[in-house]
Structure formats: structure tokens, C-alpha cells
Amino acid sequence: MIEHTLRGNALVLRLAAPNRNALTLELLEALGAAIDNAKSNPQVSKVVLLGSPEHFSSGADLGLVRAVETAEQAIELSDRFQKAFQRIEESPKPVIAAMGGMVLGGALELALACHGRVAADNCRFRMPEVTLGIVPGAGGTQRLPRLIGAHAALEMLLSGRTIDAAKALAMGLVDRVCPPAELLEAALAWEPPRPLRRSTRLQPAPAPPDGVAPAEALLARTPPEVVAPRLIFEAIKTGLEESVEAGLACERRAFAQSLASAAAQNRIYLFFASRQTSKVPEVEGVSVAPVRSAAVVGVGTMGANIAQALAQAGLDVTAVDQDPAALDRARQRIASSLDRRVARGQLAPPAAEAIFQRIRLTHRWSDLGGCDLVVEAVYEDPAVKQAVFQRLEPLVGPQAVLASNTSAISLDLLAAGLTHPERLVAMHFFHPAHHMPLVEVAYRPQSAPQAIATALHVARILGKTPVLVRNCPGFLVDRLFIPYVKEAFALLEDGAPPEAVDRAMVTFGFPMGPFALIDMTGLDILIASDRQISAAYPWHGPMPPVAFRLVEEGRLGQKTHAGVYEYSEGDPTARPSPVTARILAEVQGRHGHAHQPPADDEIVQRLVLRMVNEAYYALGDGIARSASDVDVATVLGIGFPDYRGGVLRYARQCGPDVVFRRLECLAQRHGTRFRPSPFLQQEARNAPGC
């Protein structure tokens, strides 16, 4: 758990614990005992804490947090971490944290309790607790503002963003940065100033006059269900205005209060659920085909983004398209995307250049030979996709995995005519593919286990969360998303302005409303997808006429600078459209919709329950392996608010019987598209009290 080595007069304590040196209670005890032994050992004048080159520590073991059942247990857990780190801070002999790789949450709180911090230049620091809906509970709200100032501390604690070693040095979070190979020697050589700097005794730098203004603005935008940001702010304020002791007590209470919130419980549920999506018993132990090079066929917006994602993961990529203009646009699109990442400080210029050089854009199909994975990303036309697969199959090796980026077209259609259809799967990326964290991996009963396992593996090396689904029209995400959008258009025909619909869903917790999202992805793509899958799901009902009217007038979304909203060249800001207003007035007049526009509550209920009902259909059909997979997919793929836990967890927290009754009422008012699914009916009958 902890390896002890004496280097001259320095005791080197190397963390060697499971799960990337996760901090458990046992590890805290062992660390405390080692520090105590160092105090009484006359041969030791300093202690150096070291992790692995990749990870100093991943922070507190989330299993401890997950096991907490009462506020008293939460306060006790926070108290144990606080006291363990106070034990380090109070050591009369200096304790130096030598950090490489990732330093997350509780690990950074541990480093803050040390008297000095030396970081390798590959170090990345992050306080991610707020993204789980909880307050750091090991002294971070008190030490961090005293070390780097309240303004910088609030930015780190409230955003959960990662900072690199150079920025950490500039802001005073670390004392020295060195190459990874020199980390231990640099820590051994570093002499902390005397008297020892103990973070809880430092006087924080005065905050600038507007130092807390960004934090207050963020708190104003935070949903009331998400309590952690406000509690973090209060803990820092208490510690700075009263005392460290009062601040630590406030932090313990805040940790307990935040952990008990539904938002935290839902986010922790999703954290663990997202780590289970790729653990598929049917392919466990199946060897994964080696993937060193990949190809993308079709370099439109999606294809170019997929090529970039593959190259960012270190793969050599061949991107093929017959259209020279498409190749030029893809080259410019990828270069611009990488330039933006460099400008934002997310990527070093040499790394961006290396990614760009790994992508070979070509019109020659013969260049596909030797690729281990081919992702087809051409237009959603079954005949075109079939022709692509039949042309590329003989060009690649016998072990190469063939993947389609489709979601609307059945894999059975695409497999027809292939010599080895068993190696065909779908890898459905989401727009923009180099950024969105989800990949749907769809399979047929005839799909080879190795092809499935390889697709899951590739999604993981891309840094994405794969969700495995059984082949069906629309797979999982589009199957839920399309009825949601159909209902949004139905609300327009019932008199709701698009701005009101989007605003209601953003207030509910979505990052953007349905119309802003559709304008981004394209109305033509929506209608084409619905055309492919609607026959399989007659209860979805037809696409409302207003969507077709917009497309007929060439309003396809941001790409034509006009969709539901208006857009300026190069500016994605949505503006109300008089053309859309005219089309809506015509459609509403034709259908006689002159009643009161739907209120926000009705908007939310109709949209969310359409998605809930379809999720129950998909679960009952066996398309998804579990309810938690559905929840992960809806959060990562559609933007369902994570603090509500995903579409099915939200429904189950409302109560299946309650959801069933609401759907029945909506079905009476609006038609059979709201009729509850058989699986929901069964769950409602089995609900407690029914």
C-alpha cells in the first residue's frame, strides 16, 4: 500500500494502492503511521510523498462516498480525512508532495496539506467533486483559497476544470515544475522555506473587488437542485471571515448536505453506471483485434470529426472521399478545430501538428488496405452505404472490423451482400464526434464477438463511453430523440413559441432546447432519419407539417443560416425568425389551433414523457441491456440533465405509477402517441402501493 525507502536523510513514501492510488481509510491510516514514524526517527529530516508516473492519486475512493447512508456518517468520513491531512500539515518535519500525472480531488487536498509541492510537467490538477454534486470534504475549501487566493480557488472548485503544471506554478499551487524523469530528485533537493508553510495558517491574498463576481454569476445560473456550488462558496466564505476551524466545520456539514442531495446521488449513480456500459459478459474474455490504423469513408462534417477523434487517440487514419472539394473542406475543418484547441490552451502546437499529420486524406480506395478498422460515414442512404461496404470489404484484411456510423438504417440491410457480414457493427458517433463523449455500438445476433469487443475497445481508447445496443431502427438514442423532437414541433403547432419551448427545457436542465439542437444537427437530417425509422414505430406518429415546411423553404439549420431560428455567418447565436413565425401562423390557422399556448409545465411534461415512454419501449424490447445504460445514453447523447439521473431514473424517482397516469391523461388529450408502453404498465402495476 505504501513503499518506504530511505534516501539519505529523506524518507520516500511511494503510494502503491489499487485504483490509481485511490485514498481509502486504510491508506490514510498507513500514511499517518508512516508520518508519525518519520517524526520520531532521527535519521529522517524530511518526507517525500510519491505516486506512480501516471497518477499521483485519483483522489478519495468513491466507494467510501457511495457507502454513506446518513448525515452522521458523511460528517464522520469528512472528519477522518480532515484529521488525517491535518496530521500531515502539523508534522514538524517537512512533507513534500512529488506529483506526476493526474492529481484529482482528495489527492490535491492531500498535497495542499504538505509543506511543499513539486510537479512533473505532465501533471494535471483537478477538483472534480462539484461535477458529482458534492463538496470537497478533506480541507480543500480552506487550504486552497489560502494558498492561491479566493478568486482562483473558487474557479477551480466551482468549475471542476483541469489545469496543467505550468498554470499551477504560475498561480502558486505548486512550488516547482520539472521533467517527469527528474521528479523524485527534484523533490529530494527542494528545501521548503522555514518556518514551514502550513496552508491553514497562511493569510489569503486580498480578493480583487470583483473577485467573487464570476462565482456569484455561476451560482445564479445553477439549478436549485444542485446545492454543491452554493455550499462550496459558503464554506470558503466562513473560513475566510471567521476561522479555519469554523470553515472546516462548515465544510463537513456542507459535504454531508451535498452528498444527501438527489443531484449528488444521481450523478454518483451515473458515474458508476458509465463505467459498467462496456462490461459486457457476452464478450468478456474475447480477444480484441489489434487496432493501430483506422479509416473513415466519407469526410463530410461527421466523417472529418471522426477522423480527428481517431487521430487524437494516436491512430494513423486514412480518410477517403471521391469528392476533391470534400477532402479540402475536411482538411480545413480539422486544421481549424485543432487551431482552436491550441488557442484555448487545450493542446500544445507540436501535439496538434502530430495529430494533423496522422490523418491522410485521399480519394484512392486502394489506400484502405491494411487498416484494422473502417468507419463508414457517408450520407444516410441504404443503397449508398451498401455500395460502400461491398466495395471496401475486399480491400481490407480479413480481421478488419467494418463499422457504420448510421443510426437510422438497419445493420441487416447493410450486411446484405457482404462475404463476411459477421464483422459488421455500428459505431454511432454524435455531433461533434471529436467532442461528444458517447458512442453507440450496435450489433446483430450474427455479429462476431471479436468485432463487438473491438468496437467497444476503440470507443474506450477514444476516451468515450460506449453503450452497447441491439440492432433496430434508430438504435437507442435516435429512437428516443425523434419522438421528443416530434413533440416539440407539435407544441409549436399548438401555439408555443420556439423560444418558450427551448427556454422551458433549459430550465428543466438540458444544455440546449430541442430547436437549438435540431438547428445545429440539421432539419434535413432529422427528417431523413425519421423517414428511415418511422415505419418500425407507428406509435410515434407522423412528423408535424411545420418541420417539412421549414425544409421546403431551405431552412435546414445553422448550415444554411436559417432553421427554426435565424443565424449570421460564423455566429451560432440563435435569433427569432419572422419566417418561422409566418409558417407557424399558417400551419396553426390551417389546423384551427387557436387555444391558449401551452404553459412551461405542460411543455416539459409532454417532451420528457415522450422520451420516458419510448425508453420503456426500448427497455422492454431488449434493445438496451439495462436501465442504467439507457440513463447514460440519454445524458451523454441527448443532454438529459445529469443531476436528474437520466430518463429512466428520473421516471422511477417520480414513480412509474405516477408516470403511467400522466401519460394516460396526455393520451386522452393528445392521442395515442402518449399511450403508455406495455413495459411501463407492468412496472406501474408492480409499484409500491399499487
XYZ file of C-alpha atoms in Angstrom:
690
model
C 0.000 0.000 0.000
C 2.914 2.335 0.870
C 6.514 1.564 -0.021
C 9.178 3.008 2.317
C 12.650 3.933 1.068
C 15.327 5.911 2.896
C 17.258 8.241 0.567
C 19.929 9.920 2.633
C 18.031 11.853 5.275
C 14.750 11.712 3.350
C 12.043 9.098 3.768
C 10.374 8.411 0.417
C 6.816 7.128 0.769
C 5.568 5.762 -2.534
C 1.817 5.240 -2.800
C 1.175 1.795 -4.298
C -2.548 1.272 -3.818
C -5.239 -0.119 -6.146
C -7.397 2.004 -8.439
C -4.692 4.526 -9.288
C -3.729 5.088 -5.656
C -7.282 5.826 -4.541
C -7.329 7.162 -0.992
C -9.011 4.662 1.315
C -9.299 4.803 5.098
C -6.668 2.052 5.295
C -4.288 4.097 3.148
C -4.879 7.172 5.320
C -4.035 5.161 8.441
C -0.902 3.727 6.849
C 0.166 7.180 5.694
C -0.434 8.678 9.126
C 1.564 5.917 10.800
C 4.446 6.425 8.359
C 4.492 10.188 9.040
C 4.477 9.529 12.800
C 7.390 7.107 12.452
C 9.303 9.709 10.471
C 8.760 12.255 13.247
C 10.465 10.015 15.792
C 13.241 8.762 13.510
C 16.381 10.893 13.994
C 17.735 9.723 10.626
C 14.812 11.370 8.813
C 14.729 15.118 8.271
C 12.088 15.240 5.522
C 9.403 13.075 3.903
C 8.640 12.849 0.185
C 5.245 11.530 -0.954
C 5.343 9.944 -4.386
C 2.798 8.195 -6.600
C 3.170 6.448 -9.932
C 4.399 8.367 -13.011
C 0.859 8.279 -14.469
C -1.088 9.045 -11.311
C -0.060 10.646 -8.055
C -3.527 9.634 -6.868
C -7.045 9.537 -8.274
C -8.375 11.011 -5.034
C -10.715 9.617 -2.422
C -12.148 6.175 -3.092
C -15.680 6.873 -4.325
C -16.748 3.575 -2.821
C -16.466 5.296 0.574
C -18.787 8.060 -0.580
C -21.205 5.608 -2.147
C -21.457 3.648 1.119
C -22.549 6.663 3.191
C -26.178 6.350 4.307
C -26.642 9.084 6.919
C -25.529 12.660 7.532
C -23.654 11.494 10.610
C -21.650 9.009 8.539
C -20.858 11.718 5.984
C -19.638 14.122 8.654
C -17.535 11.369 10.227
C -15.969 10.483 6.862
C -15.089 14.118 6.179
C -13.718 14.475 9.706
C -11.424 11.453 9.267
C -9.954 12.856 6.062
C -9.578 16.323 7.561
C -7.778 14.962 10.631
C -5.538 12.690 8.553
C -4.401 15.633 6.449
C -4.077 17.901 9.486
C -1.734 15.258 10.910
C 0.485 15.728 7.860
C 0.322 19.521 7.980
C 1.302 19.580 11.669
C 4.395 17.421 11.128
C 7.498 19.182 12.482
C 9.471 17.702 9.600
C 8.676 18.903 6.086
C 6.497 16.709 3.905
C 6.922 17.254 0.155
C 4.378 16.043 -2.405
C 6.114 14.847 -5.600
C 3.350 14.640 -8.167
C 3.169 13.222 -11.666
C 0.199 12.550 -13.948
C -3.293 13.181 -12.637
C -3.866 14.752 -9.220
C -7.589 14.617 -8.539
C -9.822 15.820 -5.733
C -8.756 14.313 -2.432
C -5.255 13.782 -3.816
C -4.900 17.530 -4.344
C -6.296 18.109 -0.858
C -3.566 15.761 0.413
C -0.921 17.739 -1.492
C -2.292 21.005 -0.080
C -1.631 19.687 3.425
C 2.038 19.118 2.566
C 4.674 21.798 3.129
C 5.854 21.814 -0.465
C 4.664 20.611 -3.844
C 6.868 19.580 -6.764
C 5.120 18.629 -10.006
C 6.224 16.883 -13.165
C 5.428 18.896 -16.265
C 2.887 16.224 -17.277
C 0.882 16.914 -14.131
C -2.798 17.767 -14.351
C -4.753 19.086 -11.368
C -8.496 18.973 -10.918
C -11.098 19.262 -8.175
C -13.931 17.250 -9.776
C -16.198 16.895 -6.747
C -18.557 19.639 -7.897
C -19.249 17.681 -11.100
C -20.535 14.876 -8.872
C -22.671 17.321 -6.926
C -20.617 17.143 -3.733
C -18.414 19.481 -1.712
C -14.747 18.532 -1.174
C -14.583 17.245 2.373
C -10.870 16.964 3.199
C -9.956 20.593 3.831
C -9.781 21.773 0.236
C -12.221 24.652 0.740
C -9.933 26.051 3.450
C -6.405 25.383 2.194
C -6.875 26.201 -1.478
C -8.020 29.850 -1.062
C -5.230 30.485 1.438
C -2.653 29.170 -0.991
C -3.812 30.634 -4.324
C -6.411 33.233 -3.321
C -10.186 33.076 -3.094
C -10.790 34.034 -6.728
C -8.597 31.267 -8.200
C -9.826 28.762 -5.611
C -13.458 29.444 -6.463
C -12.669 28.998 -10.157
C -11.079 25.587 -9.509
C -13.682 24.368 -7.045
C -16.791 25.574 -8.880
C -15.787 24.680 -12.434
C -14.104 21.309 -11.906
C -11.768 22.235 -14.778
C -8.320 20.742 -15.250
C -5.223 22.943 -15.007
C -1.765 21.989 -16.177
C 1.535 22.170 -14.325
C 2.606 25.476 -15.875
C -0.575 27.211 -14.768
C -0.354 25.565 -11.345
C 3.142 27.022 -10.934
C 2.052 30.472 -12.070
C -0.849 30.568 -9.609
C 1.232 29.284 -6.678
C -0.394 25.888 -6.396
C 2.986 24.154 -6.793
C 6.495 25.311 -5.919
C 8.488 23.756 -8.740
C 7.919 22.022 -12.089
C 10.383 19.581 -13.631
C 10.556 16.825 -16.269
C 8.918 13.558 -15.125
C 12.237 11.694 -15.075
C 13.631 14.216 -12.571
C 10.624 14.316 -10.239
C 11.995 12.379 -7.289
C 15.408 14.038 -7.412
C 13.806 17.481 -7.642
C 11.624 16.759 -4.617
C 14.594 15.436 -2.644
C 16.612 18.543 -3.488
C 13.844 21.045 -2.781
C 14.112 22.758 0.584
C 10.930 24.326 1.895
C 11.172 27.772 3.457
C 11.433 27.988 7.227
C 9.362 28.203 9.265
C 7.332 25.588 7.434
C 4.386 26.921 5.442
C 1.217 25.350 6.757
C -1.630 26.106 4.383
C -4.302 26.576 7.013
C -2.159 29.264 8.689
C -1.482 31.311 5.586
C -3.098 34.699 5.201
C -5.042 34.670 1.926
C -4.262 37.353 -0.606
C -6.910 40.094 -0.699
C -9.554 39.298 -3.276
C -9.895 41.787 -6.147
C -13.025 43.964 -5.945
C -14.830 41.809 -8.484
C -13.111 38.594 -7.400
C -16.293 36.768 -6.441
C -18.467 38.229 -9.202
C -17.898 35.301 -11.611
C -18.690 32.854 -8.815
C -21.865 34.716 -7.919
C -22.900 34.744 -11.579
C -22.342 30.988 -11.776
C -24.381 30.431 -8.614
C -27.221 32.462 -10.097
C -27.256 30.144 -13.134
C -27.067 26.935 -11.105
C -30.320 24.936 -10.810
C -31.697 24.976 -7.259
C -31.469 21.170 -7.129
C -27.667 21.404 -7.436
C -26.577 22.585 -3.990
C -22.816 21.909 -4.053
C -21.649 25.206 -5.658
C -23.511 27.325 -3.122
C -22.229 25.203 -0.225
C -18.630 25.438 -1.503
C -18.983 29.218 -1.632
C -20.354 29.278 1.920
C -17.554 27.073 3.285
C -14.859 29.295 1.764
C -16.609 32.446 2.991
C -16.976 31.053 6.514
C -13.311 30.075 6.717
C -12.049 33.432 5.478
C -14.439 35.595 7.509
C -14.398 33.588 10.752
C -11.633 30.997 11.216
C -10.136 27.871 9.703
C -11.805 25.786 12.391
C -15.213 27.278 11.608
C -14.538 26.768 7.906
C -13.621 23.105 8.382
C -16.762 22.525 10.433
C -18.804 24.230 7.711
C -17.071 22.052 5.100
C -18.015 18.870 6.986
C -21.657 19.906 7.155
C -21.617 21.021 3.523
C -20.130 17.696 2.433
C -22.920 15.850 4.246
C -25.666 18.128 2.941
C -24.475 17.946 -0.659
C -23.997 14.183 -0.555
C -27.577 13.728 0.655
C -28.978 15.742 -2.256
C -30.754 13.990 -5.110
C -28.414 15.721 -7.569
C -25.333 14.148 -5.986
C -26.916 10.723 -5.672
C -27.944 10.838 -9.330
C -24.530 11.964 -10.532
C -22.741 9.332 -8.468
C -25.133 6.729 -9.887
C -24.232 7.877 -13.411
C -20.513 7.862 -12.592
C -20.625 4.177 -11.719
C -23.164 3.334 -14.433
C -20.939 4.835 -17.139
C -18.119 2.547 -16.037
C -20.330 -0.509 -16.444
C -21.501 0.126 -20.004
C -18.501 -1.574 -21.618
C -18.505 -4.552 -19.246
C -20.431 -6.990 -21.409
C -20.493 -10.599 -20.159
C -21.091 -11.939 -23.668
C -17.728 -10.619 -24.894
C -15.775 -10.783 -21.650
C -12.507 -12.561 -22.294
C -12.862 -12.234 -26.071
C -9.585 -11.128 -27.650
C -9.694 -7.665 -29.168
C -8.373 -7.289 -32.693
C -5.278 -5.042 -32.697
C -6.148 -1.577 -33.977
C -3.157 0.524 -34.987
C -4.637 2.189 -38.044
C -8.168 3.174 -38.971
C -10.028 4.521 -41.964
C -13.037 6.755 -42.459
C -15.048 6.630 -45.681
C -16.875 9.892 -46.302
C -15.403 13.147 -44.983
C -18.377 15.395 -44.510
C -18.694 17.142 -41.161
C -19.221 13.905 -39.226
C -16.579 11.934 -41.114
C -13.954 14.644 -40.624
C -14.742 14.822 -36.918
C -14.481 11.034 -36.570
C -11.114 11.092 -38.355
C -9.915 13.763 -35.932
C -11.130 11.767 -32.917
C -9.280 8.662 -34.126
C -6.077 10.630 -34.752
C -6.300 12.309 -31.346
C -6.272 8.806 -29.838
C -2.955 8.110 -31.552
C -4.202 6.069 -34.514
C -2.992 6.538 -38.067
C -6.069 7.483 -40.092
C -6.850 7.198 -43.792
C -9.859 9.313 -44.772
C -11.352 8.553 -48.192
C -13.776 10.582 -50.277
C -14.370 10.728 -54.024
C -15.047 14.469 -53.945
C -11.863 16.628 -54.012
C -13.817 19.596 -52.634
C -14.989 17.479 -49.678
C -11.382 16.493 -48.976
C -10.321 20.154 -49.000
C -13.164 21.127 -46.670
C -12.271 18.267 -44.308
C -8.622 19.334 -44.271
C -9.623 22.906 -43.409
C -12.190 21.771 -40.831
C -9.708 19.552 -38.980
C -6.956 22.191 -39.082
C -9.327 24.869 -37.757
C -10.553 22.596 -34.969
C -7.004 21.823 -33.861
C -6.040 25.508 -34.064
C -8.951 26.376 -31.758
C -7.775 23.782 -29.235
C -4.277 25.266 -29.337
C -5.655 28.796 -28.892
C -7.636 27.657 -25.845
C -4.563 26.049 -24.289
C -6.046 22.557 -24.603
C -3.313 21.314 -26.923
C 0.351 22.165 -27.469
C 1.214 23.203 -31.047
C 3.533 20.199 -31.634
C 0.790 17.818 -30.440
C -1.738 19.457 -32.758
C 0.652 19.135 -35.692
C 1.264 15.462 -34.867
C -2.493 14.789 -34.857
C -2.921 16.542 -38.187
C -0.058 14.580 -39.745
C -1.605 11.270 -38.660
C -4.581 11.915 -40.969
C -4.129 11.070 -44.649
C -6.914 12.492 -46.827
C -7.206 10.712 -50.162
C -9.566 9.789 -52.993
C -7.872 6.399 -53.531
C -9.818 3.444 -52.151
C -6.711 1.290 -52.527
C -5.181 3.216 -49.602
C -7.614 1.406 -47.276
C -5.547 -1.778 -47.415
C -4.022 -2.674 -44.066
C -6.499 -0.685 -41.956
C -7.683 -2.516 -38.843
C -10.967 -0.605 -38.534
C -13.050 1.171 -41.165
C -15.802 3.594 -40.159
C -18.324 4.392 -42.897
C -19.691 7.930 -42.572
C -21.440 8.626 -45.880
C -24.953 10.034 -46.337
C -27.840 8.131 -44.707
C -28.925 6.268 -47.817
C -29.118 2.453 -47.602
C -28.084 1.901 -51.222
C -25.072 4.213 -50.925
C -23.926 2.590 -47.700
C -24.371 -0.929 -49.089
C -22.256 0.002 -52.101
C -19.532 1.415 -49.844
C -19.269 -1.747 -47.743
C -19.307 -4.049 -50.746
C -16.521 -2.018 -52.341
C -14.304 -1.757 -49.269
C -14.693 -5.308 -47.890
C -12.249 -6.946 -50.344
C -9.744 -4.104 -49.870
C -9.144 -4.618 -46.144
C -7.671 -7.523 -44.226
C -9.773 -10.466 -43.005
C -9.581 -9.286 -39.378
C -10.591 -5.686 -40.062
C -13.754 -4.528 -38.304
C -16.329 -2.804 -40.504
C -18.325 -0.134 -38.671
C -21.130 2.094 -39.881
C -21.841 5.466 -38.322
C -25.524 5.018 -39.121
C -28.244 5.096 -36.527
C -31.315 5.093 -38.753
C -30.534 2.246 -41.149
C -30.771 -1.366 -40.037
C -27.493 -3.275 -39.990
C -29.338 -6.173 -41.625
C -29.697 -4.085 -44.789
C -26.032 -3.084 -44.752
C -24.863 -6.658 -44.145
C -26.661 -7.935 -47.240
C -24.159 -8.812 -49.931
C -21.104 -8.928 -47.657
C -18.901 -12.013 -47.759
C -18.227 -11.751 -44.021
C -21.222 -9.914 -42.529
C -20.243 -11.110 -39.053
C -17.568 -8.402 -38.824
C -20.087 -5.591 -39.360
C -21.171 -3.465 -36.391
C -22.316 0.108 -35.964
C -20.332 2.795 -34.176
C -22.746 5.686 -33.962
C -20.898 8.876 -33.048
C -22.655 12.070 -32.011
C -22.086 15.550 -33.379
C -19.418 16.860 -32.985
C -17.758 13.425 -32.945
C -14.369 14.627 -31.687
C -16.055 16.197 -28.661
C -19.232 14.301 -27.732
C -18.489 11.582 -25.153
C -20.898 8.839 -26.306
C -20.609 6.121 -28.936
C -23.477 3.699 -29.529
C -22.126 0.289 -30.525
C -24.892 -1.685 -32.240
C -24.693 -5.357 -33.122
C -26.685 -8.065 -34.883
C -27.155 -11.588 -33.484
C -24.754 -12.662 -36.241
C -22.055 -10.124 -35.275
C -18.770 -11.733 -34.245
C -17.923 -11.287 -30.535
C -14.465 -10.045 -31.560
C -15.987 -7.325 -33.745
C -18.198 -6.194 -30.846
C -15.331 -6.305 -28.347
C -13.058 -4.379 -30.713
C -15.638 -1.640 -31.293
C -16.114 -1.249 -27.530
C -12.336 -1.136 -27.070
C -11.846 1.510 -29.765
C -14.555 3.684 -28.212
C -12.716 3.497 -24.895
C -9.318 4.397 -26.362
C -11.006 7.410 -27.947
C -11.880 8.465 -24.397
C -15.581 7.906 -24.999
C -18.267 5.961 -23.185
C -19.626 3.111 -25.323
C -23.196 1.883 -24.868
C -23.981 -1.477 -26.456
C -27.395 -1.785 -28.109
C -29.140 -4.410 -30.188
C -29.706 -3.578 -33.840
C -33.018 -1.851 -34.516
C -34.100 1.221 -36.492
C -32.729 4.279 -34.700
C -30.805 2.135 -32.201
C -31.401 3.696 -28.766
C -30.638 7.422 -28.745
C -32.336 8.412 -32.010
C -35.265 6.172 -31.145
C -35.806 8.311 -28.028
C -34.753 11.613 -29.554
C -37.045 11.646 -32.597
C -40.360 11.399 -30.679
C -39.031 14.094 -28.338
C -38.432 16.408 -31.299
C -41.746 15.472 -32.934
C -43.494 16.560 -29.765
C -41.538 19.817 -29.787
C -42.874 20.576 -33.276
C -46.369 19.555 -32.117
C -46.058 22.137 -29.342
C -45.301 24.786 -31.974
C -48.478 23.849 -33.818
C -50.339 24.122 -30.510
C -49.192 27.734 -30.166
C -45.978 27.535 -28.134
C -43.231 29.837 -29.496
C -39.947 28.002 -30.182
C -38.153 30.275 -27.722
C -40.597 29.243 -24.979
C -40.095 25.540 -25.710
C -36.308 25.837 -25.651
C -36.356 28.020 -22.539
C -38.564 25.547 -20.650
C -36.241 22.637 -21.433
C -33.113 24.593 -20.499
C -34.790 25.495 -17.205
C -35.513 21.782 -16.696
C -31.781 21.173 -17.086
C -30.993 20.419 -20.734
C -27.908 22.249 -22.056
C -29.979 23.470 -25.006
C -33.559 23.248 -26.135
C -34.778 20.886 -28.861
C -34.944 23.545 -31.584
C -31.464 24.927 -30.935
C -30.198 21.345 -31.067
C -32.064 20.488 -34.267
C -30.777 23.650 -35.943
C -27.267 22.536 -35.029
C -27.653 18.982 -36.380
C -29.865 19.840 -39.380
C -33.594 19.569 -40.062
C -32.946 17.624 -43.251
C -31.028 15.001 -41.278
C -33.871 14.787 -38.749
C -36.471 14.190 -41.460
C -34.265 11.672 -43.280
C -33.711 9.744 -40.037
C -37.411 9.761 -39.224
C -38.199 8.517 -42.720
C -35.898 5.530 -42.128
C -37.277 4.524 -38.721
C -40.905 5.700 -38.536
C -42.398 2.533 -40.051
C -40.922 0.476 -37.204
C -42.609 2.594 -34.516
C -46.131 3.517 -35.640
C -46.999 4.870 -32.193
C -44.500 7.722 -32.765
C -46.978 9.335 -35.135
C -46.056 11.455 -38.163
C -43.593 14.317 -38.181
C -45.656 17.530 -37.752
C -46.067 19.506 -41.010
C -44.181 22.559 -39.750
C -40.894 20.631 -39.921
C -41.477 19.832 -43.603
C -42.429 23.448 -44.340
C -39.145 24.688 -42.902
C -37.165 22.243 -45.026
C -39.173 23.109 -48.159
C -38.126 26.734 -47.705
C -34.468 25.720 -47.448
C -34.281 26.318 -43.708
C -32.067 23.409 -42.662
C -30.458 24.962 -39.585
C -27.144 26.633 -38.829
C -25.538 25.313 -42.022
C -27.949 27.420 -44.119
C -28.024 30.261 -41.534
C -31.756 29.623 -41.144
C -33.747 26.874 -39.500
C -36.232 27.292 -36.697
C -34.092 30.330 -35.827
C -32.018 32.815 -37.860
C -28.186 32.849 -37.767
C -25.455 35.161 -39.023
C -22.392 33.942 -40.903
C -19.924 32.459 -38.412
C -22.184 33.186 -35.428
C -24.165 30.302 -33.859
C -26.318 32.679 -31.791
C -29.987 31.882 -32.425
C -32.351 34.762 -33.176
C -36.156 34.648 -33.538
C -37.235 34.221 -37.140
C -40.121 36.121 -38.757
C -40.204 33.431 -41.454
C -40.746 30.716 -38.851
C -43.427 32.874 -37.219
C -45.195 33.188 -40.587
C -45.020 29.441 -41.239
C -46.359 28.716 -37.760
C -49.247 31.141 -38.213
C -50.180 29.452 -41.484
C -49.998 25.933 -40.024
C -51.872 26.892 -36.859
C -54.580 28.587 -38.911
C -54.947 25.565 -41.181
C -55.291 23.229 -38.199
C -57.501 25.553 -36.187
C -55.088 25.818 -33.247
C -56.226 28.996 -31.569
C -56.284 27.947 -27.934
C -54.027 29.169 -25.125
C -50.350 28.368 -25.779
C -49.041 25.533 -23.578
C -47.522 26.628 -20.270
C -43.943 25.719 -19.340
C -45.047 22.820 -17.127
C -47.022 21.285 -19.980
C -44.112 21.775 -22.381
C -41.732 19.934 -20.060
C -44.196 17.169 -19.280
C -45.063 16.448 -22.901
C -41.457 16.428 -24.080
C -39.956 14.474 -21.206
C -42.737 11.901 -21.046
C -42.487 11.166 -24.769
C -38.853 10.297 -24.142
C -39.650 8.357 -20.957
C -42.314 6.276 -22.685
C -40.030 5.390 -25.594
C -37.266 4.456 -23.136
C -39.636 1.931 -21.572
C -40.465 0.591 -25.039
C -36.751 0.147 -25.803
C -36.051 -1.495 -22.455
C -38.994 -3.838 -22.860
C -37.820 -4.770 -26.373
C -34.365 -5.665 -25.083
C -32.676 -3.027 -27.246
C -30.752 -1.760 -24.222
C -29.044 -4.113 -21.790
C -30.120 -2.220 -18.671
C -31.947 0.837 -17.400
C -28.614 2.336 -16.365
C -27.329 2.034 -19.949
C -30.405 3.960 -21.109
C -29.731 6.635 -18.498
C -26.083 7.018 -19.511
C -27.043 7.214 -23.193
C -29.697 9.886 -22.659
C -27.393 12.036 -20.534
C -24.348 11.780 -22.814
C -26.168 11.572 -26.153
C -29.213 13.824 -25.751
C -28.232 16.080 -22.872
C -30.826 14.869 -20.370
C -29.800 16.649 -17.138
C -27.276 14.549 -15.252
C -28.456 15.814 -11.884
C -31.798 14.130 -12.647
C -30.005 10.834 -13.259
C -31.124 10.004 -16.798
C -34.541 9.440 -18.303
C -35.465 6.159 -16.570
C -34.023 7.049 -13.178
C -35.999 10.291 -13.365
C -39.173 8.354 -14.180
C -38.603 5.889 -11.369
C -37.966 8.682 -8.889
C -41.242 10.279 -9.974
C -42.855 6.843 -9.586
C -43.777 4.551 -12.504
C -47.416 4.640 -11.413
C -47.388 8.456 -11.461
C -45.751 8.495 -14.900
C -48.298 5.957 -16.158
C -51.244 8.088 -15.019
C -49.764 11.253 -16.540
C -49.267 9.505 -19.869
C -52.840 8.218 -19.829
C -54.114 11.762 -19.261
C -51.953 13.065 -22.105
C -53.161 10.243 -24.370
C -56.763 11.273 -23.724
C -55.950 14.883 -24.674
C -53.415 14.450 -27.483
C -53.801 10.969 -28.893
C -52.270 7.521 -28.924
C -48.673 8.707 -29.189
C -48.820 9.085 -25.392
C -50.292 5.633 -24.734
C -48.093 4.014 -22.029
C -45.788 1.233 -23.186
C -46.556 -2.323 -22.002
C -43.309 -2.444 -20.015
C -44.226 0.770 -18.184
C -47.716 -0.594 -17.498
C -46.154 -3.669 -15.921
C -43.757 -1.597 -13.815
C -46.579 0.712 -12.721
C -48.675 -2.274 -11.584
C -45.749 -3.509 -9.501
C -45.036 -0.110 -7.935
C -45.358 0.054 -4.119
C -48.893 0.875 -3.065
C -50.471 -0.287 -6.327
